[in-house]
CSV table of C-alpha atoms in Angstrom, one decimal:
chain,number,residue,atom,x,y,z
A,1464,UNK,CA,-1.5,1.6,-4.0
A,1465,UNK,CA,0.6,3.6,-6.9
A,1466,UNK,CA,2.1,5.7,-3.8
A,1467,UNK,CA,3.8,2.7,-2.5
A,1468,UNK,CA,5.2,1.1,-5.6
A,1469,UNK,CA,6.4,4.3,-7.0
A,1470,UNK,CA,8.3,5.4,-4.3
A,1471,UNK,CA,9.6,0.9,-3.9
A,1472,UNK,CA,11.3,1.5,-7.1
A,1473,UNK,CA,12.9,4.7,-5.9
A,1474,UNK,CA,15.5,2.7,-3.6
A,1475,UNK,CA,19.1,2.3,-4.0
A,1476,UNK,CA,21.6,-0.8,-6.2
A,1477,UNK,CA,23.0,-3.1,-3.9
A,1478,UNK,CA,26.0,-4.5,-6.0
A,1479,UNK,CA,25.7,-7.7,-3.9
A,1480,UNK,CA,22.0,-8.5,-5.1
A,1481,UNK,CA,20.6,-11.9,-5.4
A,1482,UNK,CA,19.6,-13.3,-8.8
A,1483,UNK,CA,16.5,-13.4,-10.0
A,1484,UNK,CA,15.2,-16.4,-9.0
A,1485,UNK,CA,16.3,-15.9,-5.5
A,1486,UNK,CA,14.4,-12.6,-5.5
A,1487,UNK,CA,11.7,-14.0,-6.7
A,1488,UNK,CA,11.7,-16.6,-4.5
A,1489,UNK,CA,12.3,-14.7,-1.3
A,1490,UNK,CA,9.7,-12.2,-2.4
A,1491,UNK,CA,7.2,-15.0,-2.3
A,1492,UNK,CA,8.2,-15.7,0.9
A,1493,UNK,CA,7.5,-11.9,2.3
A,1494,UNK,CA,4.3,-12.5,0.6
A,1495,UNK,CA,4.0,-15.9,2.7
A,1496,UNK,CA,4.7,-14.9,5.8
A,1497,UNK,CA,2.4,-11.9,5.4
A,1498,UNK,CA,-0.6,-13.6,4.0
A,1499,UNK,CA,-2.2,-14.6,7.2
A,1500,UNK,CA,-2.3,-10.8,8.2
A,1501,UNK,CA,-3.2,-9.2,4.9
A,1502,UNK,CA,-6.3,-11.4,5.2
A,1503,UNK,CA,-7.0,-10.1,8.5
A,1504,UNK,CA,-6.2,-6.5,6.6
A,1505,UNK,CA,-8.5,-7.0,3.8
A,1506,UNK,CA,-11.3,-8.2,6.2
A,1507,UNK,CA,-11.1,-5.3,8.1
A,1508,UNK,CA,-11.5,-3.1,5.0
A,1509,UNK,CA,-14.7,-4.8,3.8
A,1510,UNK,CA,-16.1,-5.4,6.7
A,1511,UNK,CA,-15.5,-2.0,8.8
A,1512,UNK,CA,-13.8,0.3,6.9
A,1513,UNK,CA,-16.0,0.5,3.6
A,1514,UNK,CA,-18.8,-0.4,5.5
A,1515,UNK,CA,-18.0,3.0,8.2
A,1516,UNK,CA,-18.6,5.9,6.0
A,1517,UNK,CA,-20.1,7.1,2.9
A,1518,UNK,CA,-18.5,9.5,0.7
A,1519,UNK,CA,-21.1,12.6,0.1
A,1520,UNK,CA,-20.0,14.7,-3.3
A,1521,UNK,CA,-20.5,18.5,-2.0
A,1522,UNK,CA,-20.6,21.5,-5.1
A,1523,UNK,CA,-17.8,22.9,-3.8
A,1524,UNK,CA,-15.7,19.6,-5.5
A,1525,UNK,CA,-14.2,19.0,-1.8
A,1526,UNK,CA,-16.0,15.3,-1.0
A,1527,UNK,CA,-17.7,14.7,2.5
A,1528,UNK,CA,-17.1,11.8,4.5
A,1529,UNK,CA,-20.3,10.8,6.5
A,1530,UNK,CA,-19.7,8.2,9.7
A,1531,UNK,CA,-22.1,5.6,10.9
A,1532,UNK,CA,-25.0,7.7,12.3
A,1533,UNK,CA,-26.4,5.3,14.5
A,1534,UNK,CA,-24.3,5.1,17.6
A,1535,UNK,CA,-24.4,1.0,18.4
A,1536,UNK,CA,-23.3,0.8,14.8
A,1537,UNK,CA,-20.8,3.0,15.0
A,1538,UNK,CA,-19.1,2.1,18.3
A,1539,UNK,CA,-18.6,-1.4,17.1
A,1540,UNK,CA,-16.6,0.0,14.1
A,1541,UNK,CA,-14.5,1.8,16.1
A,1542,UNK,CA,-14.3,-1.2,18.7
A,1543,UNK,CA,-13.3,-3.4,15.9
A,1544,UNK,CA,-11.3,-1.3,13.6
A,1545,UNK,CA,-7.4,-2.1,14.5
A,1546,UNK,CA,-4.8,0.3,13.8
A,1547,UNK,CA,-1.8,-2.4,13.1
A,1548,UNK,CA,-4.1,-3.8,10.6
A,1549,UNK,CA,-3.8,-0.9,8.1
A,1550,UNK,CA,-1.9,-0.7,4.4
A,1551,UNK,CA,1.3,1.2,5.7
A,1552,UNK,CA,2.4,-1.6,8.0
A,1553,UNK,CA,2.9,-4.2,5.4
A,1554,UNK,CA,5.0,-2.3,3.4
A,1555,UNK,CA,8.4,-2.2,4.9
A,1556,UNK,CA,8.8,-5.4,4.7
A,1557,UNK,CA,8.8,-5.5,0.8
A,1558,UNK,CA,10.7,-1.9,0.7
A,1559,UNK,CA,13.6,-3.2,2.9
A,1560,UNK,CA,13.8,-6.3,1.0
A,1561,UNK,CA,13.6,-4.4,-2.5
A,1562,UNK,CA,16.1,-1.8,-0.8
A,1563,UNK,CA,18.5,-4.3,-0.2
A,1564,UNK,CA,18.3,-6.5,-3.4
A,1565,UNK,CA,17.2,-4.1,-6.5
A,1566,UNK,CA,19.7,-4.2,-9.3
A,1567,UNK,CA,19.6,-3.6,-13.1
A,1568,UNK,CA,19.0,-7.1,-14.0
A,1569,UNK,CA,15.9,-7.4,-11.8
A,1570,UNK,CA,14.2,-3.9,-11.9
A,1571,UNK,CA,11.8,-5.4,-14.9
A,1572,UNK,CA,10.4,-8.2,-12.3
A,1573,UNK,CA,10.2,-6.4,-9.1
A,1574,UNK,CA,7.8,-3.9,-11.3
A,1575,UNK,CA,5.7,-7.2,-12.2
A,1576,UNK,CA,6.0,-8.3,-8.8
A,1577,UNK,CA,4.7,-4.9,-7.4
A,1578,UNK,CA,1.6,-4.5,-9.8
A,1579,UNK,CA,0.5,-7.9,-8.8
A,1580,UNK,CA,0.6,-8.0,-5.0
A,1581,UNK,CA,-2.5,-7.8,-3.4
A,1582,UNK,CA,-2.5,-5.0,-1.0
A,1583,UNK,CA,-5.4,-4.7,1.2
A,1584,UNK,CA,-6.4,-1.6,1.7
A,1585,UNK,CA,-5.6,2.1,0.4
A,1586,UNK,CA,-4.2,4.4,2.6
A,1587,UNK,CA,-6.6,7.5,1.6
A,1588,UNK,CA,-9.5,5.0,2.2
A,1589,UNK,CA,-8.4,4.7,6.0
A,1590,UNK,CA,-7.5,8.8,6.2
A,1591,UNK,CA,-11.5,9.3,4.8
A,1592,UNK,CA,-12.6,6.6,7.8
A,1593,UNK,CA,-10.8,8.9,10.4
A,1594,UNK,CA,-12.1,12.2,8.7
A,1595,UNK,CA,-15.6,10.6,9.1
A,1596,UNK,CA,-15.2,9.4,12.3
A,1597,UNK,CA,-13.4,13.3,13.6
A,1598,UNK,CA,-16.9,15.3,11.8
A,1599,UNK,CA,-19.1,12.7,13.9
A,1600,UNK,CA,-18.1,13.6,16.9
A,1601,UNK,CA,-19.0,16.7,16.7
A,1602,UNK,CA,-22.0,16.6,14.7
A,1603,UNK,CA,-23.7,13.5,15.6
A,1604,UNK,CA,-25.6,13.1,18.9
A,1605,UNK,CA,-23.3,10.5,20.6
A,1606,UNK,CA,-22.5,10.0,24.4
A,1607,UNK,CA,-18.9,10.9,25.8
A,1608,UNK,CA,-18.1,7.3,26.4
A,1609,UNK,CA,-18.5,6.9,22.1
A,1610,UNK,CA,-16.2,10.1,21.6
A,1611,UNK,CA,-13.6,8.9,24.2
A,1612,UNK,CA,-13.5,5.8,22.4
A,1613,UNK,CA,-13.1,7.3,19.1
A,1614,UNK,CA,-10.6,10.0,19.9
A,1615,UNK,CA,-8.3,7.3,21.4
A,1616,UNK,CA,-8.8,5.4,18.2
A,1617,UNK,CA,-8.0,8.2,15.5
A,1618,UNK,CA,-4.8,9.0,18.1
A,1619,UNK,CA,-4.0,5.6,18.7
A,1620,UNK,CA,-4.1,5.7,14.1
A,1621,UNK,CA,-1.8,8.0,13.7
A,1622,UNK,CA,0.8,6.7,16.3
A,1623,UNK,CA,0.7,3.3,14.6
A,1624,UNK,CA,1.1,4.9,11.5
A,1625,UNK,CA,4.2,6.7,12.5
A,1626,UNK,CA,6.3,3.5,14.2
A,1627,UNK,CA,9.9,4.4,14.6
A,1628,UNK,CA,10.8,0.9,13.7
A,1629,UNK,CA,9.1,1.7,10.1
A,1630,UNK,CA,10.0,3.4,6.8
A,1631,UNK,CA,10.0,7.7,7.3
A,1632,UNK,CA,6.9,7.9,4.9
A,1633,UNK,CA,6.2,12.5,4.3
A,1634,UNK,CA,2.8,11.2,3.0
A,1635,UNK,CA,2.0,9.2,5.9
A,1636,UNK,CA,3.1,12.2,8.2
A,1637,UNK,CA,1.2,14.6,6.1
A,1638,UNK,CA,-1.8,13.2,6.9
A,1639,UNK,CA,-1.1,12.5,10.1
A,1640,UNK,CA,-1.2,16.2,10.7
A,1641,UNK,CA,-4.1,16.7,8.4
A,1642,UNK,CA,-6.0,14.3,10.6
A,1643,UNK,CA,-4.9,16.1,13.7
A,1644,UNK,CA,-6.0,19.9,12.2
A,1645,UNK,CA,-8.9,18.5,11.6
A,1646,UNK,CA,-9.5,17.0,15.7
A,1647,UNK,CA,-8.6,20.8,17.0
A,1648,UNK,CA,-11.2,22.1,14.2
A,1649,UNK,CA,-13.9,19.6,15.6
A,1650,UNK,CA,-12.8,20.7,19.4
A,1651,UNK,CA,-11.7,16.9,19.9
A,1652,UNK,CA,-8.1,18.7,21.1
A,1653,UNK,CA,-7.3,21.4,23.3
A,1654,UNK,CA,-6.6,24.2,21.8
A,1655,UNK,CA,-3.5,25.0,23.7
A,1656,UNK,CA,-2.0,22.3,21.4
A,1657,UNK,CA,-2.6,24.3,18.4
A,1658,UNK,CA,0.3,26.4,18.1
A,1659,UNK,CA,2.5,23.5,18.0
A,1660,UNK,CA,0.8,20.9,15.8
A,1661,UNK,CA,0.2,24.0,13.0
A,1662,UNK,CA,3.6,24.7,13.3
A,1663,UNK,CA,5.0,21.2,12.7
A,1664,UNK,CA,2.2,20.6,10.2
A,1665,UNK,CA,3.1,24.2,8.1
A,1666,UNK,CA,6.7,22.7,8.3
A,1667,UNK,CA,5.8,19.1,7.0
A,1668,UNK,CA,4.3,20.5,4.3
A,1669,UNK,CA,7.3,22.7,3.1
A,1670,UNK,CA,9.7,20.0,3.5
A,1671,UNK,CA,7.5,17.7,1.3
A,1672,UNK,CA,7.6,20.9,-1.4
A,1673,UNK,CA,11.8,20.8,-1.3
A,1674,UNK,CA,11.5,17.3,-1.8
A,1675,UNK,CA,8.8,17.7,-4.8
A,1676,UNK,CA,10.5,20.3,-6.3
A,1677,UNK,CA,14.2,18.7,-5.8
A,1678,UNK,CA,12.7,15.7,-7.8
A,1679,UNK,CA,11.5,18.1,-10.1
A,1680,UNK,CA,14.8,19.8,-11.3
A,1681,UNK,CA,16.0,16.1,-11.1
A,1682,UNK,CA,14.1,14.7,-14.0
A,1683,UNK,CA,15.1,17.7,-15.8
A,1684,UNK,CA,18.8,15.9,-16.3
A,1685,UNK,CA,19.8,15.0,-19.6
A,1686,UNK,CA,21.5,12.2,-18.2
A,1687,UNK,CA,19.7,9.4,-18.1
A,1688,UNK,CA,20.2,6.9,-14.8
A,1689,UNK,CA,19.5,3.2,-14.3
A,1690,UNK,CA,16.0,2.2,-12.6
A,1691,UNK,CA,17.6,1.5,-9.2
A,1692,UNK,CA,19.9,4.2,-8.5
A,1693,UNK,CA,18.2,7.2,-10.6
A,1694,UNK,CA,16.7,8.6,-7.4
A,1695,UNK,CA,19.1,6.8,-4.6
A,1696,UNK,CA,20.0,10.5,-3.5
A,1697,UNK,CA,16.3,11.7,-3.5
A,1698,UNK,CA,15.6,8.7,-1.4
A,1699,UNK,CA,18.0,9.6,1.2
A,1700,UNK,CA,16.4,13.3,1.2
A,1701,UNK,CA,13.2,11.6,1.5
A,1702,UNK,CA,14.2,9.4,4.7
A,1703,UNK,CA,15.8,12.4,6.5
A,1704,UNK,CA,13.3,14.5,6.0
A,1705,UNK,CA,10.5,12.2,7.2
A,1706,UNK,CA,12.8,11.0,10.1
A,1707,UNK,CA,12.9,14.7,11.5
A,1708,UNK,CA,8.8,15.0,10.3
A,1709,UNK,CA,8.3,11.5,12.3
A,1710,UNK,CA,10.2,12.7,15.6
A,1711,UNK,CA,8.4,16.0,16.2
A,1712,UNK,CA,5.1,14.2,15.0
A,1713,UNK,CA,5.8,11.5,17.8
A,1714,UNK,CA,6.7,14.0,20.3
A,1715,UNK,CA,3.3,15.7,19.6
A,1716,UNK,CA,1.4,12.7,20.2
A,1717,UNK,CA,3.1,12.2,23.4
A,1718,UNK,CA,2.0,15.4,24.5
A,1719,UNK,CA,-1.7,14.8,23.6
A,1720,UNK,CA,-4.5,13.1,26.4
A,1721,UNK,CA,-6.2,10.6,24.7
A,1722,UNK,CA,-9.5,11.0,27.0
């Protein structure tokens, strides 16, 4: 999960930070409290997600995600697969802690702390599950009931994905809308919502190129800035331009029937 740690070590000093055994200490107790549900995570990614798809290398380099064909099979991965059990959720919790604590003198350890944490799935791993699961329901012979089920799922995904009460994530949103371009391709959305999801998705992408690009002449300073606070202002672009990618996303998915 190098997307998660990199952009951990992105957040802002807080001159009031605890020391580091303190960190250390309530870090372990994040890990505590979530260990109960990362086990649940990490079952679910063993025994449903890899399990769900296979990943078919095509010529053209772009890889093919292949579903479940059988239809029992599949419909109990969907039935089973649950959406709050996915890598993105876990994360705030240790990027609000980190946000609020990371200083100079314990930048080294949350780096050691990161690159050991189990994590218990991969967010592209999930994105391939949903691409699967979007191609089988229009190529594979399954009954309406299967497709209702599995469109409310992949919706049901991306909402979870995008909870207000979370972190503004622009990779998380990105493929969000990937994930929905790919349901009006495969006629598993009207396609009077098209106008309006390419729209936001064309503009989710631009604001994630200003953000690339404003990193980019960033790290072209000669000055040098501590670990903590070398990318505090990027951060904040980062948040307010996944906060405004998050609320048109969510007023999308309020729009959209999930039968």
């Amino acid at each position: 999960m190098k997307f998660f740690l990199f952009f951990i070590l992105l957040f802002p000093v807080n001159l009031w930070a605890i020391s580091i055994q303190n960190f250390k200490e309530e870090y372990h107790k994040i890990e505590k409290m979530l260990s109960e549900r990362n086990l649940l995570c990490d079952k679910q990614y063993k025994e449903i997600i890899q399990k769900a798809y296979r990943q078919i290398p095509d010529q053209t380099n772009h890889d093919i995600y292949e579903f479940a064909k059988d239809e029992q099979l599949a419909s109990t991965f969907i039935s089973k697969f649950d959406p709050t059990l996915t890598a993105n959720l876990s994360e705030y919790y240790f990027v609000n802690f980190i946000l609020a604590n990371c200083n100079e003198e314990n930048s080294k350890i949350i780096i050691e702390l990161e690159s050991q944490r189990t994590r218990c799935s991969d967010i592209f791993d999930e994105f391939h599950f949903m691409q699967a699961l979007i191609y089988a329901t229009k190529n594979f012979n399954w009954s309406t009931e299967t497709i209702v089920k599995a469109k409310k799922l992949i919706l049901d995904y991306i909402t979870t994905q995008n909870d207000p009460k979370e972190n503004a994530i622009l990779l998380v949103q990105l493929l969000s809308y990937d994930l929905l371009a790919l349901m009006l391709e495969q006629s598993l959305l009207d396609k009077n919502h098209q106008k309006i999801i390419m729209n936001a998705k064309n503009q989710a992408f631009v604001r994630s190129q200003q953000l690339k690009n404003e990193l980019k002449k960033d790290s072209k300073n000669k000055t040098i800035p501590s670990l903590c606070d070398a990318y505090k202002k990027n951060i904040n672009r980062e948040a307010l331009l996944g906060q405004k990618t998050r609320s048109e996303l969510i007023a999308i998915l309020k729009e959209l029937p999930k039968k």
